[in-house]
Tab-separated table of C-alpha atoms in Angstrom:
chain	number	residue	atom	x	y	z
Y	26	UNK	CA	-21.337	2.917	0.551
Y	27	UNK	CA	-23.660	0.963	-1.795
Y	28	UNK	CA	-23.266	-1.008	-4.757
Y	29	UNK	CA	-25.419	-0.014	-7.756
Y	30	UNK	CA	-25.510	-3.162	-8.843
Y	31	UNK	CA	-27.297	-6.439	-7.567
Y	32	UNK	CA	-24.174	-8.344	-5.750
Y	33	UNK	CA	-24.987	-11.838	-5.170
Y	34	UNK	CA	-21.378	-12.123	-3.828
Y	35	UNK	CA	-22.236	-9.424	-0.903
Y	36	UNK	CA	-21.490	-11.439	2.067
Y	37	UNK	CA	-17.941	-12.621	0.428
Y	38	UNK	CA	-17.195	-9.020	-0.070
Y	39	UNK	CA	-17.744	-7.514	3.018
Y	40	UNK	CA	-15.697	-10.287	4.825
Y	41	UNK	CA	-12.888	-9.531	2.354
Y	42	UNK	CA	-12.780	-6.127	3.369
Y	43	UNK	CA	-13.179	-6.767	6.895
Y	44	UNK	CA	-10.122	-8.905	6.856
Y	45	UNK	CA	-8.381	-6.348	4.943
Y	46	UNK	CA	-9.466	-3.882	7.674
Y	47	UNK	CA	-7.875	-6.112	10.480
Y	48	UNK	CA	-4.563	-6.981	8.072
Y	49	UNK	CA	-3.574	-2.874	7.820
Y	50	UNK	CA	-4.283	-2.099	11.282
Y	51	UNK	CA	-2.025	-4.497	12.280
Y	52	UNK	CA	0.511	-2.549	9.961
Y	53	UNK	CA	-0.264	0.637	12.190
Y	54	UNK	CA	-0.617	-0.712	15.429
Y	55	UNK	CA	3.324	-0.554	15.914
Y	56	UNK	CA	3.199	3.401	15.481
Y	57	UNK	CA	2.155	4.496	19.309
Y	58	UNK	CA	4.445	2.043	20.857
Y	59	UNK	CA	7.783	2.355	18.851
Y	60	UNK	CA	10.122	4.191	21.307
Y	61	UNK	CA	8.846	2.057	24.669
Y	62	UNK	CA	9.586	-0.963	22.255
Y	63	UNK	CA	12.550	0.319	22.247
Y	64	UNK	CA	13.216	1.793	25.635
Y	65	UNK	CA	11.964	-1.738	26.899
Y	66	UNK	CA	13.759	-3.366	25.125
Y	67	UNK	CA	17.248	-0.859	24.431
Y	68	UNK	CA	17.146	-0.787	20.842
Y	69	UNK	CA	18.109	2.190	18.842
Y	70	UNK	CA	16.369	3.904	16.348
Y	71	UNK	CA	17.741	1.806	13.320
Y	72	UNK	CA	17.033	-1.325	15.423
Y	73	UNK	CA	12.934	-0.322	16.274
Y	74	UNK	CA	12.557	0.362	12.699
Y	75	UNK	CA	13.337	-3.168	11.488
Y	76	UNK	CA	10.105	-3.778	12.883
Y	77	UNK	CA	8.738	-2.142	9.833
Y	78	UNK	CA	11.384	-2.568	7.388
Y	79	UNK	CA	11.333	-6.363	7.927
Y	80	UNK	CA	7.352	-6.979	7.832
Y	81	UNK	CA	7.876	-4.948	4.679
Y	82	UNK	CA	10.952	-6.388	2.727
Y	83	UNK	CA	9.358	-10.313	3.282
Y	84	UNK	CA	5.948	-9.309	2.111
Y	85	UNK	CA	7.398	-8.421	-1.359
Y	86	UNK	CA	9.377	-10.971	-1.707
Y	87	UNK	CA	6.393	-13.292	-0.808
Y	88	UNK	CA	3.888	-11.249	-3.311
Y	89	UNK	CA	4.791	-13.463	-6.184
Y	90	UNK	CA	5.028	-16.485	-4.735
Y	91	UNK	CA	1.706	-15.948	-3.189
Y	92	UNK	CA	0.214	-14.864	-6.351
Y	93	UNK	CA	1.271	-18.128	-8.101
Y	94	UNK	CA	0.047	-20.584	-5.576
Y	95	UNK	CA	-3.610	-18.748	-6.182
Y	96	UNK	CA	-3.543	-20.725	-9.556
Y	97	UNK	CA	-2.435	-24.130	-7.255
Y	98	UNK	CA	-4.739	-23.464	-4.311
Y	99	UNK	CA	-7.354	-21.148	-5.611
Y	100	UNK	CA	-7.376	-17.449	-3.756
Y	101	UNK	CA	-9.657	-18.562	-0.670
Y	102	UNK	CA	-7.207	-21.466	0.642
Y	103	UNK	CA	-3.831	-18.577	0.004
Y	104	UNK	CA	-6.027	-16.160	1.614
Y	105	UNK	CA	-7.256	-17.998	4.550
Y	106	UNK	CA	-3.754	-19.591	5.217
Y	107	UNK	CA	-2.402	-15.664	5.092
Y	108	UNK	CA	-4.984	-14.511	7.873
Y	109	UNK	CA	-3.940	-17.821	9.991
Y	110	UNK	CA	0.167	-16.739	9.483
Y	111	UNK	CA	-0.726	-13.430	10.822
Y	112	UNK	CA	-2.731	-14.520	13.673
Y	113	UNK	CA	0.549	-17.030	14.766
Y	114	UNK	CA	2.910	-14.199	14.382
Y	115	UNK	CA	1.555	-11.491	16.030
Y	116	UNK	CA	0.567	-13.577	19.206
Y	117	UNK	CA	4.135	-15.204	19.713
Y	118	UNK	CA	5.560	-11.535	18.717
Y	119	UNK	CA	3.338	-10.535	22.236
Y	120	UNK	CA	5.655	-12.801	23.984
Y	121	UNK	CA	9.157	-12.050	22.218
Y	122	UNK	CA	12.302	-10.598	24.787
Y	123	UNK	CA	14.447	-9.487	22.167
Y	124	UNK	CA	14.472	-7.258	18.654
Y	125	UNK	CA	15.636	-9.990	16.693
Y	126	UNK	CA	12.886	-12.393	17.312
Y	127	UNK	CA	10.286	-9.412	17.145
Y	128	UNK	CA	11.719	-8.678	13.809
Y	129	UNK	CA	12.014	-12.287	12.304
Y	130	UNK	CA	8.045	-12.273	13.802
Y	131	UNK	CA	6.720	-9.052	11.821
Y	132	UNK	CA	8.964	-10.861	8.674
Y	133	UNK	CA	6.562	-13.588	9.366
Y	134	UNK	CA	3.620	-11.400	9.777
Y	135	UNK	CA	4.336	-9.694	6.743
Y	136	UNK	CA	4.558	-12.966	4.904
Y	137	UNK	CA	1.067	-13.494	6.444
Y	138	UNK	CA	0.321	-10.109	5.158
Y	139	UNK	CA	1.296	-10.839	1.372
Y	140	UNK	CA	-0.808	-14.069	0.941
Y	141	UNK	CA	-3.767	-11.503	1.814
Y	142	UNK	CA	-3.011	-8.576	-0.218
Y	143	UNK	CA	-2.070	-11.019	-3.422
Y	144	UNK	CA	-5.206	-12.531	-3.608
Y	145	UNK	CA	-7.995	-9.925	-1.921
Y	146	UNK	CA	-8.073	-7.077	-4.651
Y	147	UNK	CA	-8.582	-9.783	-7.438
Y	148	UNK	CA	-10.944	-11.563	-4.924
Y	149	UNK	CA	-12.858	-8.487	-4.574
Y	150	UNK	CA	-13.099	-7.793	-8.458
Y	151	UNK	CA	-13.488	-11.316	-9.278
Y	152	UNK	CA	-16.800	-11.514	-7.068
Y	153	UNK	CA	-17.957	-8.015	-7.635
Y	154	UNK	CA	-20.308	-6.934	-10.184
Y	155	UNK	CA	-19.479	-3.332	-9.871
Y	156	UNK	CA	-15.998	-3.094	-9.921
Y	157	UNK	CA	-15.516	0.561	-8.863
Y	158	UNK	CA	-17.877	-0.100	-5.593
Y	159	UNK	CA	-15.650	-3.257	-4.598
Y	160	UNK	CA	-12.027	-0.745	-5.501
Y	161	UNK	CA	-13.068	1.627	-2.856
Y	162	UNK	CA	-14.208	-0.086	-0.859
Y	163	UNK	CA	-11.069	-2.086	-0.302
Y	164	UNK	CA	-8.956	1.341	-0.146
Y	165	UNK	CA	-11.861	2.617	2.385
Y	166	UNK	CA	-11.299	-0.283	4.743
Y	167	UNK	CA	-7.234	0.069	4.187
Y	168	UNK	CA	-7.909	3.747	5.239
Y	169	UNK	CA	-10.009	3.115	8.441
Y	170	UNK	CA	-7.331	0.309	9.345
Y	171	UNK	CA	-4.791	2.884	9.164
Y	172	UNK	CA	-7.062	5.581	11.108
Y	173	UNK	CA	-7.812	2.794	14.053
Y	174	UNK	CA	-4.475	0.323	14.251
Y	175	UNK	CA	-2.820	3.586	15.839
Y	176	UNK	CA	-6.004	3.984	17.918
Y	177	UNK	CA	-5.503	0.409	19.324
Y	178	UNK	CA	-1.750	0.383	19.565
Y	179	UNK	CA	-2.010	3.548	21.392
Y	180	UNK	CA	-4.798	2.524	23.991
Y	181	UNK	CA	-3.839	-0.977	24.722
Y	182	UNK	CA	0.230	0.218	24.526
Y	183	UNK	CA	-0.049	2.116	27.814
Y	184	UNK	CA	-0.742	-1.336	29.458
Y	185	UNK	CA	2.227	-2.818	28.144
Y	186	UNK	CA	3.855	-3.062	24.451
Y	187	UNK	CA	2.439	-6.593	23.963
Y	188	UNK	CA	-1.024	-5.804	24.441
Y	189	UNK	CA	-1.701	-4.481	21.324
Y	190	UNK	CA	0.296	-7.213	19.128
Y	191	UNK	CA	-1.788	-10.093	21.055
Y	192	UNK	CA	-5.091	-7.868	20.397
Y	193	UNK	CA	-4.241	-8.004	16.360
Y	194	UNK	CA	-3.344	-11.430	16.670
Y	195	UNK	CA	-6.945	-12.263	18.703
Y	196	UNK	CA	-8.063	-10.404	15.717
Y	197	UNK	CA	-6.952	-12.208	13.226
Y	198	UNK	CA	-8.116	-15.356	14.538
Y	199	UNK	CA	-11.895	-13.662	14.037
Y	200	UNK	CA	-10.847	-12.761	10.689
Y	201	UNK	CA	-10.489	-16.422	10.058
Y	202	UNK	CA	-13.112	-17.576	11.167
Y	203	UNK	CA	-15.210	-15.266	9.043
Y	204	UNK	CA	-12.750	-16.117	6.460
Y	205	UNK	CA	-13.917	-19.469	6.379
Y	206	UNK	CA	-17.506	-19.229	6.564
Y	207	UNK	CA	-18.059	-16.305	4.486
Y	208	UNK	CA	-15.708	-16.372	1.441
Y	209	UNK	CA	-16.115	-18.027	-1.223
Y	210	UNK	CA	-13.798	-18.224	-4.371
Y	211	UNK	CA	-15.491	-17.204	-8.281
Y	212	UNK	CA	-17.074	-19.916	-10.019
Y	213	UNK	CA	-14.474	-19.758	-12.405
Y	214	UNK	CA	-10.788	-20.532	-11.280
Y	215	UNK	CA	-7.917	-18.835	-11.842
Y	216	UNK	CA	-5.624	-20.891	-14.255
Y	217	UNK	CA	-1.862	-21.369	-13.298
Y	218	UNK	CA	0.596	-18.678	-13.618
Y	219	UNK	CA	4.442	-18.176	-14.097
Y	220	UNK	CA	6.961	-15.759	-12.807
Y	221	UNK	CA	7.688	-14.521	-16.246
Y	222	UNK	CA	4.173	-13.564	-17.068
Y	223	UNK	CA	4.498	-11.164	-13.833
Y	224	UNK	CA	8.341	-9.564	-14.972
Y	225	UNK	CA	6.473	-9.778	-18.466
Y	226	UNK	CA	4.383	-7.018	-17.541
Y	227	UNK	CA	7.267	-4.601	-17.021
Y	228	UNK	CA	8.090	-4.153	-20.572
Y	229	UNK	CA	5.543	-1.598	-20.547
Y	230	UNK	CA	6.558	1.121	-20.819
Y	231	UNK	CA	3.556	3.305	-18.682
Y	232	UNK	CA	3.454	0.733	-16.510
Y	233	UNK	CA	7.016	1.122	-15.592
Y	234	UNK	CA	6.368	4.757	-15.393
Y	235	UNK	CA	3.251	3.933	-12.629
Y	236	UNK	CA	5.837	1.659	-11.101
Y	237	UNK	CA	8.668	3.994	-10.733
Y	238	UNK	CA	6.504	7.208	-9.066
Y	239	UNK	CA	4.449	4.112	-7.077
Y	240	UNK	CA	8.001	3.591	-5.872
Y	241	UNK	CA	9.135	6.565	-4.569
Y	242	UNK	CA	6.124	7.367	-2.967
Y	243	UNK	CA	5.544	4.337	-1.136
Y	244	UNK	CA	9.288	5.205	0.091
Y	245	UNK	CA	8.277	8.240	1.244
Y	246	UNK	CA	4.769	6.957	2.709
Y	247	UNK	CA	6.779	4.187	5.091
Y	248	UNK	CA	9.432	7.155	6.316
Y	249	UNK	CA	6.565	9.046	7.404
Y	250	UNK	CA	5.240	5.885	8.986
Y	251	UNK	CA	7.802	4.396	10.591
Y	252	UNK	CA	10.031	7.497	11.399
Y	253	UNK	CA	7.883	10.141	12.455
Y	254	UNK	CA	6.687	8.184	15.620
Y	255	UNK	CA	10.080	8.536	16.828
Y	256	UNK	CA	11.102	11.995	15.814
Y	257	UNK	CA	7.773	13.256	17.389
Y	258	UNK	CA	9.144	12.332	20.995
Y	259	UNK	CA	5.386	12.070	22.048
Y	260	UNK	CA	4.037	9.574	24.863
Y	261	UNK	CA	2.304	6.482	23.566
Y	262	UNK	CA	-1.185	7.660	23.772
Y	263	UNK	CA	-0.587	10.990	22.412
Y	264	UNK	CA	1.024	9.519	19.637
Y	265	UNK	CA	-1.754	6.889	18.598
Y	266	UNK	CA	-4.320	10.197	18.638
Y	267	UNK	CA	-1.641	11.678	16.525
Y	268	UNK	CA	-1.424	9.085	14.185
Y	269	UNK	CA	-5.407	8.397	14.145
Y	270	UNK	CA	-5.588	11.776	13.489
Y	271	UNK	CA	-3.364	11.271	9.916
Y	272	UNK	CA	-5.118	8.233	9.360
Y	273	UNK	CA	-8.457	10.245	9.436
Y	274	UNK	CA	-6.624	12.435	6.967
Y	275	UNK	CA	-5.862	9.368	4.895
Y	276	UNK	CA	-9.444	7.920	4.843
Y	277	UNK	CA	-10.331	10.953	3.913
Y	278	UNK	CA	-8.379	11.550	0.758
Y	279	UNK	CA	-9.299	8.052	-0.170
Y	280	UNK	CA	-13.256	8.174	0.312
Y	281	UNK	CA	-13.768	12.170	-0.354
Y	282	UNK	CA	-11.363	13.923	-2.182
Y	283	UNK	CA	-9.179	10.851	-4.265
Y	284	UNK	CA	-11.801	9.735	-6.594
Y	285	UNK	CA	-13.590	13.374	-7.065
Y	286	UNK	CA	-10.292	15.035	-8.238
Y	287	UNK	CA	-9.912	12.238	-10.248
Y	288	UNK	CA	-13.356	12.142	-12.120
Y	289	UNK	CA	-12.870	16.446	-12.815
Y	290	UNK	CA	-9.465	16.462	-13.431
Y	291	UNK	CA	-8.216	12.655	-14.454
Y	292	UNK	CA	-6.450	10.163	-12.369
Y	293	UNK	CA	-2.900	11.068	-13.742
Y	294	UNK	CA	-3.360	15.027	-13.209
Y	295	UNK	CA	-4.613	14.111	-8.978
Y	296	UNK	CA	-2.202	11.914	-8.489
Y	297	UNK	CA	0.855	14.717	-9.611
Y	298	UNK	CA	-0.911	17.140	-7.769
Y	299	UNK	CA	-0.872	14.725	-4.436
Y	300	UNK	CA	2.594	13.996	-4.680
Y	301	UNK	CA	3.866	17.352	-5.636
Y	302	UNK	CA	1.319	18.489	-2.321
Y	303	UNK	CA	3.288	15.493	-0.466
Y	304	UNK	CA	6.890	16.793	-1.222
Y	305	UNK	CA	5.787	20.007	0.007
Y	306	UNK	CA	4.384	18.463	3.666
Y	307	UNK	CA	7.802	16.716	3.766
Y	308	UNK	CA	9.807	20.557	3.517
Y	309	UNK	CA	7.213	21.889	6.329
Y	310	UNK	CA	7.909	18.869	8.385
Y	311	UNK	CA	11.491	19.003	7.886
Y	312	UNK	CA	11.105	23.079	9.210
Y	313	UNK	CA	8.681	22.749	11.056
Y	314	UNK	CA	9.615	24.294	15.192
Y	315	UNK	CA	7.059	22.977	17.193
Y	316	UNK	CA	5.411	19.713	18.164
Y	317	UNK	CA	2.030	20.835	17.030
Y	318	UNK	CA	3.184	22.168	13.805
Y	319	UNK	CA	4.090	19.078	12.703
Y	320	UNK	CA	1.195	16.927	13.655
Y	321	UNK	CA	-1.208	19.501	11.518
Y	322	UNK	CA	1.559	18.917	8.944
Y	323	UNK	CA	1.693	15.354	9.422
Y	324	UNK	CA	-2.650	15.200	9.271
Y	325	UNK	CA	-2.306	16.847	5.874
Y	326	UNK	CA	0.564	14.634	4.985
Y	327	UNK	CA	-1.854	12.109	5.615
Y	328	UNK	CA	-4.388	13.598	3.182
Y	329	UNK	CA	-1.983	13.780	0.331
Y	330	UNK	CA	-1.339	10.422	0.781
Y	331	UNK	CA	-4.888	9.517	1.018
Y	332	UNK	CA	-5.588	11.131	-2.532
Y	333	UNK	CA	-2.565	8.634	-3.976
Y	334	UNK	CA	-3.825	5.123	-2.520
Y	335	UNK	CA	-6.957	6.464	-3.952
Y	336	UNK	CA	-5.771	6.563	-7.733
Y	337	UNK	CA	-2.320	4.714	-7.950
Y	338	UNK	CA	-3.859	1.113	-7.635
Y	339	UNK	CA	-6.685	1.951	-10.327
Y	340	UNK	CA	-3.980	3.290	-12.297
Y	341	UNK	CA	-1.937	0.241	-12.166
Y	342	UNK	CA	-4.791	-1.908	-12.969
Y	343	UNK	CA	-5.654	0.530	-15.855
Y	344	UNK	CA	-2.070	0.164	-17.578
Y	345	UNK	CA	-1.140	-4.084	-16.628
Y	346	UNK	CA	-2.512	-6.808	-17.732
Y	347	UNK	CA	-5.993	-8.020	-18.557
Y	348	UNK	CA	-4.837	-10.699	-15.777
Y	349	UNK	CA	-5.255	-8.692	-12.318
Y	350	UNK	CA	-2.855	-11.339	-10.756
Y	351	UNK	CA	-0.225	-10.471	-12.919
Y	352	UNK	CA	-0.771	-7.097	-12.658
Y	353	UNK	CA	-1.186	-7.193	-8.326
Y	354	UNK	CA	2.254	-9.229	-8.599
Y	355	UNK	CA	3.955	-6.748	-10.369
Y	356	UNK	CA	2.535	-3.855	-8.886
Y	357	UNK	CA	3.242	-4.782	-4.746
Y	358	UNK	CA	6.275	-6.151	-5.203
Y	359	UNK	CA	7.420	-2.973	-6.717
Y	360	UNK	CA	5.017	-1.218	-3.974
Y	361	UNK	CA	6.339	-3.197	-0.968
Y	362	UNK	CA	9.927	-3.313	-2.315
Y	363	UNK	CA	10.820	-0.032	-2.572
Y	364	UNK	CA	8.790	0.756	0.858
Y	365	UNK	CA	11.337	-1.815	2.511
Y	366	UNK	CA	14.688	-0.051	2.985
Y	367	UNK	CA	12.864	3.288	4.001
Y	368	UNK	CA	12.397	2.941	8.063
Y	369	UNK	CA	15.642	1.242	8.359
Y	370	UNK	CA	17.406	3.805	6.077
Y	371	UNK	CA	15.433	6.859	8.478
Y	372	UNK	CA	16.654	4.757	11.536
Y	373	UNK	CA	20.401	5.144	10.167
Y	374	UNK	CA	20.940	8.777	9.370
Y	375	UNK	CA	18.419	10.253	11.896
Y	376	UNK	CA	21.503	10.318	14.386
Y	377	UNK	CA	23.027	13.220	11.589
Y	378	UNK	CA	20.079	15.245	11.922
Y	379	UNK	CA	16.397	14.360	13.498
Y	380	UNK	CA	15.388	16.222	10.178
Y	381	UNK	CA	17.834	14.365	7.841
Y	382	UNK	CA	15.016	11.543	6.588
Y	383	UNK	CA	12.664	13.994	5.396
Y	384	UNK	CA	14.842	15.974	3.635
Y	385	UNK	CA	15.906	12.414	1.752
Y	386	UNK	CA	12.152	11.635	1.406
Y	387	UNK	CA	11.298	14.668	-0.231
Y	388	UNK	CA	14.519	14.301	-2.259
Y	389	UNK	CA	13.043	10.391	-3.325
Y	390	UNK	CA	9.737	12.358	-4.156
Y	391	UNK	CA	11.334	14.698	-6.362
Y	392	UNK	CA	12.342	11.960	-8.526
Y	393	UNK	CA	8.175	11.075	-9.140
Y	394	UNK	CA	7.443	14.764	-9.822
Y	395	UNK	CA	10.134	14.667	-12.576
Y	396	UNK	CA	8.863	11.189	-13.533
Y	397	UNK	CA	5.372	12.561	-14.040
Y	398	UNK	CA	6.625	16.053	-15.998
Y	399	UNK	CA	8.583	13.712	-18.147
Y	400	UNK	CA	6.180	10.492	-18.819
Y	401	UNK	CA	3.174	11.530	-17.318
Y	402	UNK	CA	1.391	12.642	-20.821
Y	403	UNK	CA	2.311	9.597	-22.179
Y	404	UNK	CA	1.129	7.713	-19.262
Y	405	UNK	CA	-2.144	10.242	-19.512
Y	406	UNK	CA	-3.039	9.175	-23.235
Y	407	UNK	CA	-3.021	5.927	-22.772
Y	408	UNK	CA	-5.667	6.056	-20.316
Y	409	UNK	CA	-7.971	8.372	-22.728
Y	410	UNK	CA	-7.446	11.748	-20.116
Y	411	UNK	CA	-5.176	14.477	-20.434
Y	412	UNK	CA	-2.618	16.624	-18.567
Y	413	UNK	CA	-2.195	20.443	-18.751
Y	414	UNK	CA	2.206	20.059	-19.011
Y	415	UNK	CA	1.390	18.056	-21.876
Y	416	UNK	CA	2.407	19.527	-25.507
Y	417	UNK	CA	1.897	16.168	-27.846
Y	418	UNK	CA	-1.794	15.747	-27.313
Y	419	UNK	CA	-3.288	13.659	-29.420
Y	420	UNK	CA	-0.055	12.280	-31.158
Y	421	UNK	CA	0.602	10.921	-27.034
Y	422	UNK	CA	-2.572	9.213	-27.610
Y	423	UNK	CA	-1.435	7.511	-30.647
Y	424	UNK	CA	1.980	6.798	-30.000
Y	425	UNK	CA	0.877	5.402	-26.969
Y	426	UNK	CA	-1.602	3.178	-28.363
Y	427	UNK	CA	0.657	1.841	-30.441
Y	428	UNK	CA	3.441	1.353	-28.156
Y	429	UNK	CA	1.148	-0.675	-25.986
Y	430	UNK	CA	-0.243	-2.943	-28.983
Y	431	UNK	CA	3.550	-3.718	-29.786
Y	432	UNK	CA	4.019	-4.830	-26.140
Y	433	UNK	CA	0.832	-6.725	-25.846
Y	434	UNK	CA	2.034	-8.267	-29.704
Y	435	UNK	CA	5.484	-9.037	-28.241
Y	436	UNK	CA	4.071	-10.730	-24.649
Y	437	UNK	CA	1.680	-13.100	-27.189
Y	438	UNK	CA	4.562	-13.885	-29.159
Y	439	UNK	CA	7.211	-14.213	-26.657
Y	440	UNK	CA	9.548	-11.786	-28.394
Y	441	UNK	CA	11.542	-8.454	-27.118
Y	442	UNK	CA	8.861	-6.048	-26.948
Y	443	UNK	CA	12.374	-3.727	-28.850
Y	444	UNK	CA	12.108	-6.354	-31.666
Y	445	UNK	CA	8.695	-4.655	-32.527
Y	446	UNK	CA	8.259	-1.155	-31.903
Y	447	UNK	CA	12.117	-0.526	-33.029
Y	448	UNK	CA	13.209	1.189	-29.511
């Protein structure tokens, strides 16, 4: 994967994406060794899910924050001190006795995790001359982390639980050090930001519509993630082939299907058909009756999903604001947020039914496929493509042109967006 531009920021790049690399396998690393965490341990399904559910819920709540203190700090100091957070946490979470202080250690990883992800995308953009090069390849490492953190977690798990953590933590610390060597931050820097220029961003309207179906799916990405392990009943090497295997699927929706749907058929129209393909893998692995079933299920799950981190981040950047820190704010903490609850949630009704959390998953999902039926033309038009549901066609275009200048009018002016287009 090549730039077709000249990229006198190569070096900064790469390492960028090489930390990112490290930062999401350490997300997936947990998959293989879930249910000996908690047989080790005697935690119940609820209680091993927190593992995921607290990572996740502290590295919203820290996007903004993070995000803010790029405009302080500049993005390689918030970035570097991210990497160094991780590296802490998951070493002491290798020598942890108890659920509650491996949970309050992925919460700190996670905060580790969101003083990364606030500041690499713009990083990556900021440095990059070719914009669409430095986008993929950002998803393309967060697809291979995916693909080889189960790979790892699996491997080193069958020596003990706490290999793996130390591992990503030994990791990190190389991360850093390449961190500080290699990156650099742009020659211009960013200027200071406020909270309300991130909430700001939320008064439009297609961006709220990205945001809501972003929301559901990421639900229904982190049940998948965090639940399946468990439901699988698989030993801890089986399961980190099993879960390489979906991240292969992933990588590959991100680096070969994702962005060619997109370019025939428009970003909108592939990312409706992935999450209408997604609701359908969550019915066949809600019925599925055999082990193996649902791993080919859960690979083309995986794909799906691949096709969706593929398009929903340019689509997000597409709709926000001209500032890509206001619009990476907004974006992961509505990404991250809604992700949260969803392990935890799995963890607490799987007792019912070992099939009851993806029969609520695919119910979440539905609520994005009517999303997208409902606002997706709009959401279409403003981007210049089109969808074949649609029946306003060019009058989408236009109303959502202007809709967006009112917004943009009412942000410069400090005044309710309502107070201008009438709504």
């Amino acid at each position: 994967m090549a730039s077709t531009r000249p990229e006198p920021h190569r070096a900064a790049i790469y390492s960028t994406a090489f930390t990112a690399f490290f930062a999401i396998a350490g997300i997936a690393v947990v998959d293989p060794i879930l249910p000996v965490i908690g047989a080790e341990i005697g935690a119940s399904t609820w209680q091993i899910e927190l593992l995921f559910t607290a990572y996740i819920a502290v590295m919203a709540l820290g996007m903004i924050p993070a995000v803010i203190a790029t405009g302080r700090f500049g993005y390689k100091a918030v970035l570097s001190a991210g990497v160094s957070v991780v590296a802490v946490a998951a070493i002491l979470a290798s020598l942890s006795t108890g659920i509650g202080q491996l949970a309050a250690l992925r919460g700190l990883w996670g905060l580790g995790n969101a003083m990364f992800f606030a500041t690499a995308m713009v990083l990556l953009i900021s440095l990059a001359a070719d914009r669409e090069w430095a986008v993929e390849l950002f998803e393309t490492c967060l697809g291979l982390g995916f693909a080889v953190g189960p790979l790892i977690g699996g491997l080193l798990g069958q020596i003990s639980w706490r290999v793996p953590f130390f591992v990503c933590g030994a990791l990190m610390v190389v991360a850093l050090a390449v961190a500080l060597t290699r990156l650099k931050d742009p020659e211009e820097m960013p200027a200071p930001l406020r909270v309300g220029e991130v909430f700001a961003l939320f008064r439009r309207p297609a961006f709220r519509t990205i945001c809501l179906i972003t929301a559901t799916y990421n639900f229904v990405f982190f049940v998948v993630l965090g639940y399946t392990p468990v439901f699988l009943g698989l030993g801890v090497i089986p399961l980190g082939f099993t879960f390489t295997a979906w991240g292969v699927g992933l990588a590959f929706g991100i680096l070969v299907v994702g962005h060619r749907m997109a370019l025939r058929l428009g970003a909108v129209q592939t990312v409706a058909l992935a999450v209408v393909g997604l609701v359908v893998a969550l019915v066949l692995l809600a019925t599925s009756v055999g082990t193996a079933e649902s791993v080919v299920v859960l690979v083309l799950a995986g794909i799906c999903m691949g096709i969706n981190n593929a398009n929903l981040t340019d689509l997000a950047l597409g709709l926000g604001s001209p500032d890509r820190r206001v619009t990476t704010g907004a974006f992961n903490l509505v990404r991250w947020g809604f992700a949260a609850p969803a392990p935890v949630i799995a963890g607490l009704i799987a007792p019912s039914s070992a099939r009851a959390p993806f029969w609520l998953a695919a119910g979440v999902l539905l609520i994005g496929v009517v999303t997208f039926a409902w606002k997706g033309s709009a959401m279409a038009a403003e981007l210049g493509e089109h969808v074949v549901w649609s029946r306003r066609g060019v009058s989408a275009r236009a109303d959502a042109a202007v809709a967006r200048a009112a917004v943009d009018a009412a942000a410069a002016a400090d005044v309710p967006a309502e107070a201008l287009t009438g709504a």
